[in-house]
mmCIF file of C-alpha atoms and ligand atoms in Angstrom:
data_model
loop_
_atom_site.group_PDB
_atom_site.id
_atom_site.type_symbol
_atom_site.label_atom_id
_atom_site.label_comp_id
_atom_site.label_asym_id
_atom_site.label_seq_id
_atom_site.Cartn_x
_atom_site.Cartn_y
_atom_site.Cartn_z
ATOM 1 C CA MET A 51 136.801 102.283 165.802
ATOM 2 C CA ILE A 52 135.481 104.604 163.079
ATOM 3 C CA ALA A 53 132.197 106.038 164.320
ATOM 4 C CA PRO A 54 129.249 106.167 161.949
ATOM 5 C CA ILE A 55 128.831 109.571 160.330
ATOM 6 C CA VAL A 56 125.121 110.378 160.401
ATOM 7 C CA ARG A 57 123.749 113.064 158.078
ATOM 8 C CA ASP A 58 120.022 112.521 158.360
ATOM 9 C CA LYS A 59 117.765 113.542 161.259
ATOM 10 C CA ALA A 60 115.505 110.499 161.004
ATOM 11 C CA LEU A 61 118.499 108.136 161.076
ATOM 12 C CA LEU A 62 119.917 109.912 164.106
ATOM 13 C CA ARG A 63 116.614 109.512 165.950
ATOM 14 C CA GLU A 64 116.474 105.835 165.003
ATOM 15 C CA MET A 65 119.916 105.380 166.439
ATOM 16 C CA VAL A 66 119.369 107.301 169.699
ATOM 17 C CA THR A 67 115.852 106.111 170.583
ATOM 18 C CA PRO A 68 116.881 102.569 171.674
ATOM 19 C CA TRP A 69 119.733 104.044 173.754
ATOM 20 C CA LYS A 70 117.249 106.262 175.576
ATOM 21 C CA ARG A 71 114.764 103.392 176.041
ATOM 22 C CA ALA A 72 117.546 101.305 177.588
ATOM 23 C CA GLY A 73 118.192 104.129 180.076
ATOM 24 C CA GLU A 74 121.672 104.883 178.745
ATOM 25 C CA VAL A 75 123.182 108.303 179.450
ATOM 26 C CA VAL A 76 123.676 110.135 176.155
ATOM 27 C CA GLY A 77 126.306 112.872 175.908
ATOM 28 C CA VAL A 78 126.744 115.410 173.142
ATOM 29 C CA VAL A 79 129.788 117.487 172.201
ATOM 30 C CA PRO A 80 128.718 120.218 169.764
ATOM 31 C CA THR A 81 131.532 121.515 167.514
ATOM 32 C CA MET A 82 132.087 123.257 164.215
ATOM 33 C CA GLY A 83 134.851 120.800 163.318
ATOM 34 C CA ALA A 84 138.534 121.457 162.568
ATOM 35 C CA LEU A 85 139.006 119.480 165.762
ATOM 36 C CA HIS A 86 141.943 120.148 168.069
ATOM 37 C CA ASP A 87 142.922 118.981 171.544
ATOM 38 C CA GLY A 88 140.455 121.467 173.100
ATOM 39 C CA HIS A 89 137.547 119.740 171.376
ATOM 40 C CA LEU A 90 139.011 116.324 172.135
ATOM 41 C CA SER A 91 139.199 117.170 175.853
ATOM 42 C CA LEU A 92 135.409 117.636 175.755
ATOM 43 C CA VAL A 93 135.021 114.262 174.050
ATOM 44 C CA ALA A 94 137.170 112.641 176.761
ATOM 45 C CA ALA A 95 135.070 114.330 179.471
ATOM 46 C CA ALA A 96 131.899 113.027 177.817
ATOM 47 C CA LYS A 97 133.277 109.499 177.434
ATOM 48 C CA ALA A 98 134.140 109.459 181.143
ATOM 49 C CA VAL A 99 130.556 109.963 182.331
ATOM 50 C CA CYS A 100 128.246 108.919 179.469
ATOM 51 C CA ASP A 101 127.236 105.540 178.041
ATOM 52 C CA ARG A 102 126.889 107.006 174.547
ATOM 53 C CA VAL A 103 128.677 109.980 173.039
ATOM 54 C CA ILE A 104 127.643 111.923 169.959
ATOM 55 C CA VAL A 105 130.039 114.500 168.506
ATOM 56 C CA THR A 106 128.364 117.019 166.246
ATOM 57 C CA ILE A 107 130.152 118.843 163.446
ATOM 58 C CA PHE A 108 128.205 121.685 161.891
ATOM 59 C CA VAL A 109 129.558 125.025 160.713
ATOM 60 C CA ASN A 110 126.474 126.977 161.673
ATOM 61 C CA PRO A 111 125.886 129.803 159.183
ATOM 62 C CA LYS A 112 123.466 131.545 161.561
ATOM 63 C CA GLN A 113 126.158 132.341 164.105
ATOM 64 C CA PHE A 114 128.472 134.080 161.636
ATOM 65 C CA ASN A 115 127.869 137.802 161.358
ATOM 66 C CA ASN A 116 130.545 138.060 158.653
ATOM 67 C CA PRO A 117 130.164 136.092 155.372
ATOM 68 C CA GLU A 118 133.933 136.120 154.770
ATOM 69 C CA ASP A 119 134.542 134.545 158.193
ATOM 70 C CA LEU A 120 132.013 131.808 157.331
ATOM 71 C CA ALA A 121 133.632 131.171 153.922
ATOM 72 C CA ASN A 122 137.138 130.982 155.434
ATOM 73 C CA TYR A 123 136.186 128.782 158.386
ATOM 74 C CA PRO A 124 138.334 125.608 158.209
ATOM 75 C CA ARG A 125 136.494 122.430 157.178
ATOM 76 C CA THR A 126 138.399 119.185 157.773
ATOM 77 C CA GLU A 127 135.763 116.469 158.147
ATOM 78 C CA GLU A 128 137.897 113.451 157.205
ATOM 79 C CA ALA A 129 140.731 114.414 159.516
ATOM 80 C CA ASP A 130 138.165 115.131 162.257
ATOM 81 C CA ALA A 131 136.695 111.640 161.941
ATOM 82 C CA ARG A 132 140.192 110.149 162.192
ATOM 83 C CA LYS A 133 140.959 112.176 165.331
ATOM 84 C CA LEU A 134 137.790 110.800 166.934
ATOM 85 C CA GLU A 135 138.718 107.168 166.218
ATOM 86 C CA ARG A 136 140.652 106.629 169.424
ATOM 87 C CA PHE A 137 137.723 107.874 171.535
ATOM 88 C CA ASP A 138 135.348 105.261 170.193
ATOM 89 C CA VAL A 139 132.399 107.674 170.057
ATOM 90 C CA ASP A 140 129.012 106.292 169.059
ATOM 91 C CA ALA A 141 128.092 108.724 166.291
ATOM 92 C CA ILE A 142 129.325 111.804 164.480
ATOM 93 C CA TRP A 143 126.323 113.948 163.650
ATOM 94 C CA VAL A 144 127.106 116.003 160.551
ATOM 95 C CA PRO A 145 123.812 117.504 159.422
ATOM 96 C CA ASP A 146 123.564 118.979 155.942
ATOM 97 C CA GLY A 147 122.502 122.626 155.820
ATOM 98 C CA ASP A 148 118.954 121.761 154.748
ATOM 99 C CA GLN A 149 118.596 119.174 157.531
ATOM 100 C CA MET A 150 119.271 121.950 159.998
ATOM 101 C CA TYR A 151 117.575 124.857 158.244
ATOM 102 C CA PRO A 152 115.041 123.776 155.609
ATOM 103 C CA GLU A 153 113.748 126.569 153.398
ATOM 104 C CA CYS A 154 110.659 127.129 155.558
ATOM 105 C CA PHE A 155 112.720 127.495 158.764
ATOM 106 C CA GLY A 156 111.346 130.391 160.821
ATOM 107 C CA THR A 157 112.376 130.111 164.478
ATOM 108 C CA THR A 158 115.038 132.035 166.383
ATOM 109 C CA VAL A 159 116.031 131.363 169.976
ATOM 110 C CA SER A 160 117.133 134.563 171.644
ATOM 111 C CA VAL A 161 118.595 134.791 175.159
ATOM 112 C CA THR A 162 118.467 138.259 176.695
ATOM 113 C CA GLY A 163 120.642 139.747 179.444
ATOM 114 C CA LEU A 164 123.778 137.635 179.071
ATOM 115 C CA THR A 165 124.074 138.533 175.395
ATOM 116 C CA ASN A 166 124.164 142.338 175.585
ATOM 117 C CA CYS A 167 127.931 142.497 176.113
ATOM 118 C CA LEU A 168 131.253 141.015 174.913
ATOM 119 C CA CYS A 169 130.721 138.891 171.757
ATOM 120 C CA GLY A 170 127.000 139.737 171.873
ATOM 121 C CA THR A 171 127.861 143.345 171.045
ATOM 122 C CA SER A 172 130.865 142.836 168.792
ATOM 123 C CA ARG A 173 129.176 140.061 166.769
ATOM 124 C CA PRO A 174 125.509 141.094 166.314
ATOM 125 C CA GLY A 175 123.213 138.086 165.924
ATOM 126 C CA HIS A 176 125.940 135.632 166.932
ATOM 127 C CA PHE A 177 124.264 134.324 170.080
ATOM 128 C CA GLU A 178 120.846 134.008 168.446
ATOM 129 C CA GLY A 179 122.571 131.719 165.937
ATOM 130 C CA VAL A 180 124.307 129.785 168.721
ATOM 131 C CA ALA A 181 121.204 129.434 170.910
ATOM 132 C CA THR A 182 119.068 128.368 167.943
ATOM 133 C CA VAL A 183 121.447 125.698 166.681
ATOM 134 C CA VAL A 184 122.330 124.381 170.148
ATOM 135 C CA ALA A 185 118.641 124.086 171.089
ATOM 136 C CA LYS A 186 118.157 122.060 167.898
ATOM 137 C CA LEU A 187 121.227 119.900 168.601
ATOM 138 C CA PHE A 188 119.956 119.170 172.129
ATOM 139 C CA LEU A 189 116.564 118.099 170.787
ATOM 140 C CA GLN A 190 117.972 116.153 167.833
ATOM 141 C CA THR A 191 120.443 114.182 169.945
ATOM 142 C CA GLN A 192 118.150 113.894 173.027
ATOM 143 C CA ALA A 193 121.328 114.300 175.062
ATOM 144 C CA ASP A 194 121.279 114.003 178.842
ATOM 145 C CA LYS A 195 124.601 115.816 179.184
ATOM 146 C CA ALA A 196 126.262 118.388 176.922
ATOM 147 C CA PHE A 197 129.906 119.431 177.057
ATOM 148 C CA PHE A 198 131.103 122.957 176.287
ATOM 149 C CA GLY A 199 134.466 124.677 176.671
ATOM 150 C CA GLU A 200 135.140 127.579 179.020
ATOM 151 C CA LYS A 201 137.173 128.918 176.085
ATOM 152 C CA ASP A 202 133.808 130.339 174.954
ATOM 153 C CA TYR A 203 132.693 131.286 178.451
ATOM 154 C CA GLN A 204 129.864 133.607 177.402
ATOM 155 C CA GLN A 205 128.536 130.902 175.080
ATOM 156 C CA LEU A 206 128.641 128.417 177.971
ATOM 157 C CA GLN A 207 126.563 130.806 180.079
ATOM 158 C CA VAL A 208 124.107 131.523 177.257
ATOM 159 C CA VAL A 209 123.585 127.854 176.433
ATOM 160 C CA THR A 210 123.090 126.970 180.118
ATOM 161 C CA ARG A 211 120.467 129.743 180.461
ATOM 162 C CA MET A 212 118.729 128.702 177.222
ATOM 163 C CA ALA A 213 118.426 125.027 178.251
ATOM 164 C CA ALA A 214 117.082 126.000 181.685
ATOM 165 C CA ASP A 215 114.639 128.575 180.268
ATOM 166 C CA LEU A 216 113.269 126.149 177.661
ATOM 167 C CA ASP A 217 113.104 123.207 180.094
ATOM 168 C CA ILE A 218 115.305 121.097 177.854
ATOM 169 C CA PRO A 219 116.292 118.154 180.073
ATOM 170 C CA VAL A 220 120.031 118.365 179.503
ATOM 171 C CA GLU A 221 122.834 119.066 181.957
ATOM 172 C CA VAL A 222 125.317 121.567 180.499
ATOM 173 C CA ILE A 223 128.860 120.851 181.671
ATOM 174 C CA GLY A 224 131.696 123.396 181.305
ATOM 175 C CA CYS A 225 135.259 122.125 180.720
ATOM 176 C CA PRO A 226 138.560 124.019 181.145
ATOM 177 C CA THR A 227 140.323 125.770 178.259
ATOM 178 C CA ILE A 228 143.103 123.741 176.663
ATOM 179 C CA ARG A 229 146.145 125.794 175.605
ATOM 180 C CA GLU A 230 149.221 125.445 173.471
ATOM 181 C CA GLU A 231 152.483 125.293 175.431
ATOM 182 C CA ASP A 232 153.007 129.028 174.899
ATOM 183 C CA GLY A 233 149.614 129.830 176.462
ATOM 184 C CA LEU A 234 147.625 130.466 173.284
ATOM 185 C CA ALA A 235 144.116 129.067 173.737
ATOM 186 C CA MET A 236 143.537 126.331 171.162
ATOM 187 C CA SER A 237 141.069 127.399 168.501
ATOM 188 C CA SER A 238 140.132 126.258 165.011
ATOM 189 C CA ARG A 239 140.816 129.853 163.929
ATOM 190 C CA ASN A 240 144.496 129.498 164.920
ATOM 191 C CA LEU A 241 144.865 127.564 161.624
ATOM 192 C CA LEU A 242 144.215 130.857 159.851
ATOM 193 C CA LEU A 243 147.183 132.634 161.502
ATOM 194 C CA SER A 244 150.274 133.232 159.372
ATOM 195 C CA ASP A 245 153.567 131.890 160.785
ATOM 196 C CA ARG A 246 154.493 135.406 161.827
ATOM 197 C CA ALA A 247 151.128 136.100 163.503
ATOM 198 C CA ARG A 248 151.334 132.732 165.295
ATOM 199 C CA VAL A 249 154.530 133.942 167.010
ATOM 200 C CA TYR A 250 152.753 136.988 168.473
ATOM 201 C CA ALA A 251 149.365 135.379 169.191
ATOM 202 C CA PRO A 252 150.311 134.151 172.724
ATOM 203 C CA VAL A 253 150.895 137.775 173.783
ATOM 204 C CA LEU A 254 147.122 138.039 174.262
ATOM 205 C CA ASN A 255 147.153 135.426 177.017
ATOM 206 C CA GLU A 256 150.418 136.775 178.462
ATOM 207 C CA VAL A 257 148.938 140.260 178.769
ATOM 208 C CA MET A 258 145.759 138.881 180.343
ATOM 209 C CA GLU A 259 147.727 136.824 182.900
ATOM 210 C CA GLY A 260 149.677 139.969 183.838
ATOM 211 C CA MET A 261 146.460 141.939 184.273
ATOM 212 C CA ALA A 262 144.892 139.118 186.313
ATOM 213 C CA ASP A 263 147.883 139.124 188.704
ATOM 214 C CA ALA A 264 147.538 142.859 189.262
ATOM 215 C CA LEU A 265 143.760 142.590 189.695
ATOM 216 C CA ARG A 266 144.220 139.798 192.245
ATOM 217 C CA GLY A 267 146.507 142.168 194.135
ATOM 218 C CA GLY A 268 143.667 144.723 194.316
ATOM 219 C CA ALA A 269 144.407 146.866 191.230
ATOM 220 C CA ALA A 270 141.551 148.468 189.298
ATOM 221 C CA MET A 271 140.924 147.897 185.584
ATOM 222 C CA SER A 272 141.527 151.595 184.865
ATOM 223 C CA GLU A 273 145.046 151.183 186.300
ATOM 224 C CA VAL A 274 146.015 148.121 184.252
ATOM 225 C CA LEU A 275 144.169 148.638 180.968
ATOM 226 C CA PRO A 276 146.316 151.316 179.258
ATOM 227 C CA ASP A 277 149.527 149.290 179.571
ATOM 228 C CA ALA A 278 147.762 146.104 178.425
ATOM 229 C CA LEU A 279 146.393 147.814 175.312
ATOM 230 C CA ALA A 280 149.816 149.284 174.537
ATOM 231 C CA ARG A 281 151.447 145.849 174.810
ATOM 232 C CA LEU A 282 148.896 144.337 172.450
ATOM 233 C CA GLU A 283 149.432 147.120 169.939
ATOM 234 C CA THR A 284 153.225 146.628 170.099
ATOM 235 C CA ALA A 285 152.741 142.899 169.429
ATOM 236 C CA GLY A 286 150.826 143.746 166.251
ATOM 237 C CA PHE A 287 147.214 143.433 167.395
ATOM 238 C CA THR A 288 145.286 145.835 165.197
ATOM 239 C CA GLY A 289 142.085 146.122 167.174
ATOM 240 C CA VAL A 290 140.619 145.110 170.491
ATOM 241 C CA ASP A 291 136.876 144.384 170.454
ATOM 242 C CA TYR A 292 136.893 144.162 174.240
ATOM 243 C CA LEU A 293 139.206 143.655 177.188
ATOM 244 C CA GLU A 294 136.979 143.628 180.247
ATOM 245 C CA LEU A 295 136.632 142.297 183.771
ATOM 246 C CA ARG A 296 133.245 140.729 184.415
ATOM 247 C CA ALA A 297 131.493 138.705 187.108
ATOM 248 C CA ALA A 298 131.939 134.979 186.452
ATOM 249 C CA ASP A 299 128.271 134.515 187.239
ATOM 250 C CA GLY A 300 125.992 136.831 185.236
ATOM 251 C CA LEU A 301 128.776 138.762 183.450
ATOM 252 C CA ALA A 302 128.210 142.157 185.133
ATOM 253 C CA LEU A 303 130.988 144.624 184.263
ATOM 254 C CA LEU A 304 133.497 145.132 187.109
ATOM 255 C CA GLU A 305 136.222 147.641 187.886
ATOM 256 C CA ARG A 306 137.833 145.479 190.579
ATOM 257 C CA SER A 307 137.790 141.770 191.222
ATOM 258 C CA ASP A 308 135.687 141.925 194.372
ATOM 259 C CA VAL A 309 133.445 138.995 193.392
ATOM 260 C CA PRO A 310 134.477 135.799 191.527
ATOM 261 C CA SER A 311 135.409 137.277 188.179
ATOM 262 C CA ARG A 312 136.942 136.636 184.774
ATOM 263 C CA LEU A 313 138.918 138.702 182.342
ATOM 264 C CA PHE A 314 137.571 138.568 178.773
ATOM 265 C CA ALA A 315 139.316 139.599 175.567
ATOM 266 C CA ALA A 316 138.684 139.598 171.841
ATOM 267 C CA ALA A 317 141.393 141.071 169.649
ATOM 268 C CA TRP A 318 142.422 141.077 165.998
ATOM 269 C CA LEU A 319 145.799 139.845 164.816
ATOM 270 C CA ALA A 320 146.588 139.856 161.088
ATOM 271 C CA GLY A 321 142.917 139.610 160.158
ATOM 272 C CA VAL A 322 142.102 136.815 162.644
ATOM 273 C CA ARG A 323 139.876 137.457 165.644
ATOM 274 C CA LEU A 324 141.222 135.727 168.755
ATOM 275 C CA ILE A 325 139.240 135.385 171.968
ATOM 276 C CA ASP A 326 140.312 134.298 175.412
ATOM 277 C CA ASN A 327 139.126 134.499 179.007
ATOM 278 C CA ILE A 328 140.709 133.569 182.327
ATOM 279 C CA ALA A 329 139.562 133.371 185.926
ATOM 280 C CA VAL A 330 140.785 136.198 188.157
HETATM 281 P P1 LIG B 116 133.870 125.374 168.144
HETATM 282 O O1 LIG B 116 134.153 124.236 167.224
HETATM 283 O O2 LIG B 116 134.913 126.436 168.117
HETATM 284 O O3 LIG B 116 132.470 125.900 168.003
HETATM 285 O O4 LIG B 116 133.963 124.783 169.607
HETATM 286 C C1 LIG B 116 133.225 123.655 169.986
HETATM 287 C C2 LIG B 116 133.337 123.471 171.467
HETATM 288 O O5 LIG B 116 134.704 123.273 171.810
HETATM 289 C C3 LIG B 116 132.860 124.685 172.270
HETATM 290 O O6 LIG B 116 132.196 124.234 173.430
HETATM 291 C C4 LIG B 116 134.145 125.378 172.616
HETATM 292 O O7 LIG B 116 134.072 126.157 173.786
HETATM 293 C C5 LIG B 116 135.066 124.177 172.825
HETATM 294 N N1 LIG B 116 136.454 124.593 172.686
HETATM 295 C C6 LIG B 116 137.022 125.282 171.663
HETATM 296 N N2 LIG B 116 138.317 125.534 171.926
HETATM 297 C C7 LIG B 116 138.577 124.990 173.141
HETATM 298 C C8 LIG B 116 139.733 124.929 173.978
HETATM 299 N N3 LIG B 116 140.894 125.476 173.609
HETATM 300 N N4 LIG B 116 139.640 124.290 175.163
HETATM 301 C C9 LIG B 116 138.465 123.732 175.563
HETATM 302 N N5 LIG B 116 137.336 123.772 174.816
HETATM 303 C C10 LIG B 116 137.386 124.382 173.630
#
């Protein structure tokens, strides 16, 4: 069934209020659209445990630190709605820019600690934009459960902290990263890769898996990093924003995997910034 596309805050509230009154469990899957199987896995997870599911599609200007990146971000609303048909979701929330940020808008939600590393450093302002829009999406949808991908692990941590700190009554649920057969983490930005760059893109995950194996065997980051960086450079990656081992809980920087940890990377290939992270 084609889900109603809702573009107005008041209409969304009108729709959700009776669900809440009836005690139904409302789930939300926030996205920026250009939906792929990674997004759809979150929708399936939501459908499995919620009575009502709202998918949001909003390319949030506040989380882009680069205007060109915002302009180039793929927008495929019609195709997105068609992909959602088979999930029978209850609403697709597609707020207009002025619904989200009217001219007088003056509030920023800022999470400290978790945001002073990784994408927080390489994309200044990014997580303020994420925390602000996600707080709004939680309140607009009145969701009981919200589904986020581990693909954006730092975002998952930031959003969980934000909801807890602000006493927003929503349970944030993390879902595993969905990958292409060659290991490349699915991402809307993969659409921006040239055919040639697409061939080399999976090297990022390959290199990370190799590092993770060595780290599991007791190696230190300083022993595995030089070779990893060299392999990325050979594959055509032109810059690495970060390639770091961090604690899965709290994101403290690690040299060895002596607590539950994850390897995080952000690297540039032919003008496209790819990110990935895996459990060590
Ligand atoms: P985005 O549209 O990129 O903002 O992503 C919307 C949500 O989908 C976020 O919670 C992402 O972490 C999640 N997501 C994106 N790519 C994947 C993937 N490959 N596997 C699982 N979740 C994903």
